[in-house]
Amino acid sequence: MANDGGAKLSKNLLRMKFMQRGLDAEVKKQLDEEEKRIISDEHWFLDLPELKAKENHIIEERSFVPCEDLVYGRMSFKGFNPDVEKLMLLMNAPREEEDEEEEDESMNKMETDITDEEMAKRYQSLVESMRKKFAKKRDRSAVSNKEDVNCNVTDDIRPKRAFMKPQD
Amino acid sequence: MDSSVHTSLLERIGDVVLPGDLLFSFSPPEAGDANPKADRLICGPGLRRSGAEIRVCRAGVLKHKQPNMYWVNCQQRRYVPAKGESVIGIVTAKSGDVFKVDVGGSEQASLSYLAFEGATKRNRPNVQVGDLVFGQFTIANKDMEPELVCIDSCGRANGMGVFGGDGLLFKVSLGLVRRLLAPQSDLVSDLEKMFPCEMVVGMNGRVWVKARTVQHTLILSNLLEACENMSTAQRHTLFRRVADGGI
């Protein structure tokens, strides 16, 4: 009875700071959105028929940056400062991409995706974590001992169960 | 707003305009327009809206960028802070958690110590009075003092922060700064061929240069200051002389 109920960690332990670090980015976003929703629900709105459908037709902009598409202010030439030259490529690249055709854009998106090797590694670690999650306490030691070979693990579990029954 | 508005504006692109010139006045479009966003017009620096009219408030050349942006290209040395512009500032004072930074505008900007990458209460950035910082304005309007940050919205520095040491800072006009920062700038491509160097250009007219030797640094700063009043042929001649070692 106690073994089955104790699968989860306690709330106080989960609330500690080192446990919070492991939260997924999606979970954090959900928490932030909930906070914003609570705040925005308390606001009032007015229905003004005259102004509701209207928009600004003239917008004033005080900066030259959106007017002239200025590039990044730090520059380095001929390898004087390699870090700044990396920054130049990084900060000025998006404009070059816009100039390229749509096909090139799709190619760029393909290039930035995760490579097959990285995907395989992550999937492997995911499989291991899922196995550990669903393994019962009795089987956990067996799994940890013989992670490499799957066949042996399955073979070992069955004899144990069969062996327990006659004693009862 | 019909396309005739843009037509009348486009006729004057490249003209010299003077303060007080009336560019156009428009009547609001009728209800039920199909594409309201295309009718929107963005006034850049040098233009001002006065009711239903747009007037020029600076002397210069009228410029246009597709689809609906107009501004006046003018020459000046005094900088007016604007949101989103990257500037070079000089730390002048430190009061508690905030640094005062001189950016060359009418008022000093404030820069919090938490606006650096990886800064926390326990991990404070090493900023001294007199340091140069390269930052960006997050608040810059006429009603309150401007505020600088040295990180982007994701929290990364991307080259901003305290920089310098063994470089030379000098002032140029704002027009030259915009020429340096324009994409595909001839001036920058010419500079690129001379010798290895590093440069930080701030929108407030401050430029910081650094090269291998003091002589190269001085040559670079003098070239940049002189390029403001030169034609392309003169500049190429001067650059060739410098490359040959004639100066």
XYZ file of C-alpha atoms in Angstrom:
415
model
C 0.000 0.000 0.000
C 2.644 2.525 1.060
C 4.835 1.677 -1.905
C 2.160 2.493 -4.469
C 1.135 5.775 -2.832
C 4.666 7.116 -2.504
C 5.383 7.544 -6.206
C 5.148 11.350 -6.166
C 7.427 13.836 -4.492
C 6.037 16.068 -1.788
C 4.925 19.613 -2.498
C 7.457 21.150 -0.175
C 10.260 19.394 -1.986
C 8.968 20.412 -5.410
C 8.733 24.032 -4.324
C 12.441 24.271 -3.566
C 14.510 26.430 -5.862
C 16.597 23.719 -7.464
C 13.420 21.878 -8.426
C 11.925 24.994 -10.007
C 14.856 25.186 -12.375
C 13.759 22.023 -14.092
C 10.371 23.371 -15.109
C 9.732 23.442 -18.824
C 9.597 26.759 -20.605
C 6.002 26.021 -21.567
C 4.981 25.599 -17.944
C 6.577 28.925 -17.090
C 4.730 30.614 -19.940
C 1.430 29.200 -18.716
C 2.074 30.529 -15.226
C 2.896 33.981 -16.607
C -0.221 33.997 -18.774
C -2.394 33.087 -15.802
C -0.975 35.996 -13.837
C -1.625 38.379 -16.725
C -5.167 37.090 -17.124
C -5.913 37.735 -13.468
C -4.602 41.275 -13.781
C -6.425 42.067 -17.008
C -9.761 40.769 -15.750
C -9.903 43.623 -13.260
C -9.704 46.324 -15.952
C -12.645 48.287 -17.280
C -13.458 49.101 -20.872
C -15.596 51.769 -22.466
C -17.767 51.460 -25.527
C -17.624 54.714 -27.424
C -19.541 54.290 -30.671
C -17.887 57.255 -32.346
C -14.325 56.221 -31.612
C -14.634 52.455 -31.562
C -14.239 51.888 -35.279
C -11.628 54.565 -35.864
C -7.877 54.211 -36.098
C -4.918 56.534 -36.362
C -4.146 57.517 -39.928
C -0.959 59.460 -39.251
C 1.658 58.028 -36.923
C 4.631 60.046 -35.744
C 7.993 58.327 -35.476
C 10.890 60.144 -33.853
C 13.756 57.801 -34.639
C 15.768 57.294 -37.804
C 16.290 53.583 -37.172
C 13.058 52.308 -38.774
C 13.319 54.935 -41.516
C 16.735 54.014 -42.832
C 17.194 50.398 -41.671
C 20.452 51.172 -39.937
C 22.886 48.370 -39.210
C 24.472 47.491 -35.897
C 26.754 50.065 -34.369
C 29.716 47.864 -33.480
C 32.032 46.987 -36.335
C 35.312 45.189 -36.782
C 37.347 44.755 -39.931
C 39.960 42.249 -41.048
C 39.764 40.093 -37.968
C 40.688 42.751 -35.450
C 38.096 41.586 -32.925
C 36.609 38.178 -33.802
C 33.781 38.463 -31.258
C 32.520 41.669 -32.832
C 32.717 40.125 -36.288
C 30.514 37.268 -35.115
C 28.111 39.874 -33.772
C 28.112 41.687 -37.102
C 27.115 38.503 -38.904
C 24.469 37.745 -36.313
C 22.867 41.170 -36.042
C 22.938 42.095 -39.731
C 21.950 38.695 -41.122
C 18.136 38.987 -40.852
C 18.037 41.754 -43.451
C 20.002 39.656 -45.909
C 17.589 36.796 -45.404
C 14.672 39.021 -46.281
C 16.278 39.822 -49.614
C 16.575 36.165 -50.529
C 13.777 34.255 -52.183
C 11.198 32.227 -50.324
C 12.860 28.963 -51.290
C 16.062 30.130 -49.673
C 14.103 31.030 -46.585
C 12.714 27.523 -46.344
C 16.223 26.159 -46.817
C 17.477 28.372 -44.019
C 14.722 27.120 -41.764
C 15.679 23.559 -42.623
C 19.288 24.262 -41.784
C 18.518 25.714 -38.379
C 16.525 22.663 -37.267
C 18.008 20.042 -34.994
C 20.232 17.554 -36.729
C 19.346 13.883 -36.773
C 22.075 12.966 -34.312
C 20.888 15.459 -31.719
C 17.334 14.242 -32.183
C 18.416 10.649 -31.607
C 20.301 11.553 -28.440
C 17.392 13.485 -26.987
C 14.949 10.727 -27.853
C 17.181 8.166 -26.179
C 17.355 10.176 -22.972
C 13.599 10.651 -23.143
C 13.042 6.906 -23.445
C 15.249 6.236 -20.445
C 13.492 8.804 -18.299
C 10.086 7.454 -19.279
C 11.147 3.913 -18.430
C 12.353 5.025 -15.018
C 9.141 6.925 -14.445
C 6.847 3.981 -15.073
C 8.996 1.294 -13.458
C 7.689 0.153 -10.110
C 9.835 0.254 -7.029
C 10.422 -3.487 -7.080
C 11.647 -3.402 -10.676
C 13.670 -0.193 -10.449
C 16.835 -1.823 -9.156
C 16.702 -4.395 -11.944
C 16.297 -1.659 -14.557
C 19.178 0.385 -13.211
C 21.455 -2.637 -13.068
C 20.827 -3.862 -16.584
C 20.102 -0.820 -18.706
C 22.159 -1.906 -21.665
C 20.341 -5.054 -22.687
C 16.559 -4.922 -22.933
C 16.035 -8.640 -23.402
C 17.597 -9.544 -20.089
C 15.443 -7.074 -18.210
C 12.240 -8.545 -19.547
C 13.470 -12.054 -18.900
C 14.424 -11.316 -15.306
C 11.116 -9.741 -14.339
C 8.973 -12.735 -15.201
C 10.825 -15.368 -13.129
C 10.625 -13.155 -10.048
C 6.873 -12.929 -10.241
C 6.525 -16.625 -10.900
C 8.825 -17.418 -8.005
C 6.837 -15.317 -5.503
C 3.515 -17.060 -6.066
C 4.228 -20.515 -4.567
C 5.335 -19.086 -1.237
C 2.013 -17.279 -0.811
C -6.844 58.456 -47.914
C -6.439 57.958 -51.638
C -3.309 57.122 -53.528
C -3.371 60.731 -54.681
C -1.969 61.672 -51.279
C 1.046 59.467 -51.835
C 1.289 60.741 -55.388
C 1.456 64.341 -54.259
C 4.033 63.398 -51.665
C 6.093 61.335 -54.060
C 6.398 64.265 -56.421
C 8.395 66.106 -53.794
C 10.760 63.283 -52.855
C 14.301 64.572 -53.103
C 13.250 68.209 -52.900
C 14.638 70.543 -50.309
C 11.866 71.454 -47.889
C 11.813 74.268 -45.369
C 10.161 74.554 -41.971
C 6.533 75.532 -42.295
C 6.015 73.913 -45.676
C 2.631 72.271 -45.936
C 3.052 68.818 -47.419
C -0.592 67.912 -47.666
C -3.872 67.924 -45.841
C -6.231 65.009 -46.030
C -9.833 64.255 -45.260
C -10.665 61.123 -43.316
C -11.543 58.161 -45.524
C -15.144 57.076 -45.691
C -16.309 54.259 -43.489
C -15.927 50.760 -44.813
C -12.560 51.087 -46.486
C -11.263 47.764 -47.612
C -7.650 48.095 -46.507
C -7.251 50.504 -43.586
C -3.623 49.656 -42.912
C -2.445 50.722 -46.356
C -3.915 54.162 -45.819
C -1.812 54.747 -42.735
C 1.031 57.192 -43.040
C 4.127 57.318 -40.850
C 5.809 60.661 -40.271
C 9.467 60.345 -39.503
C 11.776 62.896 -37.937
C 11.393 66.366 -39.365
C 7.666 66.074 -40.102
C 4.892 66.940 -37.727
C 1.171 66.490 -37.767
C -1.021 69.496 -37.138
C -4.661 68.443 -37.125
C -5.294 67.068 -40.577
C -2.148 68.593 -42.066
C 1.446 67.483 -42.172
C 4.049 70.193 -41.951
C 7.817 70.272 -42.111
C 9.609 71.352 -38.958
C 13.226 70.951 -40.110
C 15.094 72.034 -43.202
C 16.443 69.227 -45.340
C 15.719 66.790 -48.132
C 12.452 64.877 -48.109
C 12.932 61.113 -48.165
C 10.575 58.192 -48.661
C 10.581 54.494 -47.955
C 8.010 52.014 -49.201
C 5.204 51.767 -48.505
C 4.197 54.741 -46.359
C 7.132 56.280 -44.481
C 8.361 59.832 -45.027
C 11.037 61.801 -43.248
C 13.359 64.757 -43.699
C 17.079 64.130 -43.950
C 18.735 67.020 -42.164
C 22.175 67.818 -40.858
C 22.738 68.601 -37.219
C 25.082 67.866 -34.346
C 22.791 68.074 -31.334
C 21.316 64.712 -30.492
C 17.729 64.233 -29.348
C 17.168 60.875 -27.639
C 14.756 58.542 -29.372
C 13.553 55.138 -28.298
C 15.371 52.176 -29.742
C 18.537 53.972 -30.783
C 21.954 52.714 -29.760
C 24.258 55.348 -28.333
C 27.654 55.693 -26.716
C 27.421 57.221 -23.263
C 29.940 58.340 -20.664
C 29.244 57.445 -17.048
C 29.295 60.665 -15.063
C 27.896 59.766 -11.663
C 26.820 56.827 -9.574
C 24.026 57.307 -7.070
C 22.943 54.145 -5.352
C 21.557 51.694 -7.861
C 21.551 54.028 -10.859
C 24.336 55.405 -13.017
C 24.042 58.772 -14.704
C 25.218 58.588 -18.302
C 25.982 61.543 -20.541
C 24.635 60.874 -24.022
C 24.987 64.356 -25.470
C 21.321 65.222 -25.200
C 19.563 67.826 -23.150
C 19.501 65.632 -20.071
C 21.582 62.776 -18.781
C 20.236 59.268 -19.140
C 19.844 56.857 -16.259
C 21.198 53.327 -16.392
C 20.339 50.788 -13.743
C 22.940 48.305 -12.609
C 20.446 45.518 -13.309
C 20.393 46.469 -17.008
C 23.625 44.600 -17.680
C 23.868 40.985 -18.718
C 23.880 38.614 -15.790
C 23.668 41.352 -13.171
C 21.992 40.623 -9.845
C 22.060 42.153 -6.400
C 25.053 40.058 -5.505
C 26.739 40.144 -8.899
C 27.205 43.791 -9.813
C 28.800 44.974 -13.034
C 32.148 46.693 -12.783
C 31.324 50.216 -13.941
C 33.416 53.207 -12.922
C 32.850 56.909 -13.405
C 34.295 57.839 -16.775
C 33.643 54.495 -18.452
C 32.143 54.282 -21.927
C 28.948 52.286 -22.328
C 27.181 51.217 -25.506
C 23.482 50.930 -24.788
C 20.014 51.368 -26.172
C 17.171 53.635 -25.110
C 14.073 51.997 -23.706
C 12.400 55.188 -22.512
C 13.003 58.391 -24.431
C 10.227 60.941 -24.617
C 9.982 64.612 -23.961
C 8.248 64.254 -20.608
C 10.834 62.353 -18.596
C 14.523 61.641 -18.534
C 15.700 58.930 -20.929
C 16.645 55.485 -19.732
C 19.338 53.208 -21.150
C 19.750 49.446 -21.068
C 22.651 47.255 -22.141
C 20.673 44.081 -22.811
C 18.098 43.168 -25.408
C 14.609 41.911 -24.682
C 15.877 38.346 -24.281
C 18.414 39.371 -21.653
C 21.536 39.011 -23.765
C 24.147 41.721 -24.184
C 24.916 41.292 -27.902
C 27.948 43.508 -27.680
C 26.405 46.164 -25.450
C 27.808 47.154 -22.099
C 31.032 48.689 -20.918
C 33.649 48.729 -23.635
C 36.810 50.576 -24.475
C 40.330 50.752 -23.292
C 43.067 51.816 -25.696
C 40.701 53.466 -28.142
C 39.856 56.972 -29.247
C 36.439 58.595 -28.881
C 35.520 61.590 -31.017
C 32.388 63.373 -32.172
C 30.989 63.634 -35.686
C 27.743 64.971 -37.052
C 24.580 62.910 -37.003
C 24.403 62.843 -40.786
C 27.777 61.135 -41.027
C 26.689 58.593 -38.425
C 23.678 57.675 -40.511
C 25.898 57.325 -43.566
C 28.188 55.002 -41.645
C 25.311 52.874 -40.386
C 23.389 52.712 -43.659
C 23.300 49.221 -45.157
C 25.760 48.770 -48.049
C 27.595 51.931 -47.060
C 30.375 52.971 -49.430
C 32.232 54.656 -46.615
C 32.369 51.506 -44.516
C 33.397 49.331 -47.438
C 36.268 51.719 -48.157
C 37.361 51.688 -44.539
C 37.216 47.920 -44.513
C 40.042 47.643 -47.022
C 42.579 49.781 -45.220
C 43.857 47.968 -42.146
C 42.424 45.914 -39.280
C 40.453 48.062 -36.900
C 37.447 48.088 -34.619
C 34.784 50.760 -34.498
C 31.741 51.564 -32.391
C 29.312 54.071 -33.876
C 26.667 55.629 -31.670
C 23.561 57.317 -33.023
C 24.382 60.364 -30.914
C 27.344 61.284 -33.091
C 30.041 59.629 -31.031
C 32.466 57.250 -32.697
C 35.080 55.127 -30.954
C 37.900 53.631 -32.978
C 40.748 51.315 -32.160
C 43.545 49.970 -34.328
C 46.808 48.127 -33.812
C 48.942 51.237 -33.368
C 48.322 54.762 -32.175
C 49.250 56.125 -35.584
C 46.661 53.952 -37.316
C 44.053 55.010 -34.792
C 44.751 58.681 -35.417
C 44.708 58.190 -39.181
C 41.343 56.490 -38.893
C 39.788 59.210 -36.777
C 41.083 61.958 -39.054
C 39.777 60.145 -42.107
C 36.340 59.789 -40.594
C 36.149 63.439 -39.649
C 37.366 64.546 -43.070
C 35.006 62.281 -45.027
C 32.033 64.361 -44.025
C 32.848 67.138 -46.498
C 34.364 65.134 -49.329
C 33.044 63.851 -52.594
C 33.486 60.227 -53.532
C 36.435 60.888 -55.837
C 38.234 62.970 -53.231
C 37.687 60.297 -50.638
C 39.036 57.566 -52.868
C 42.110 59.654 -53.611
C 42.751 60.246 -49.935
C 42.238 56.593 -49.062
C 44.651 55.538 -51.776
C 47.268 57.896 -50.415
C 46.780 56.480 -46.948
C 47.025 52.931 -48.237
C 50.265 53.770 -50.016
C 51.631 55.116 -46.774
C 51.860 58.651 -48.017
C 50.493 60.123 -44.798
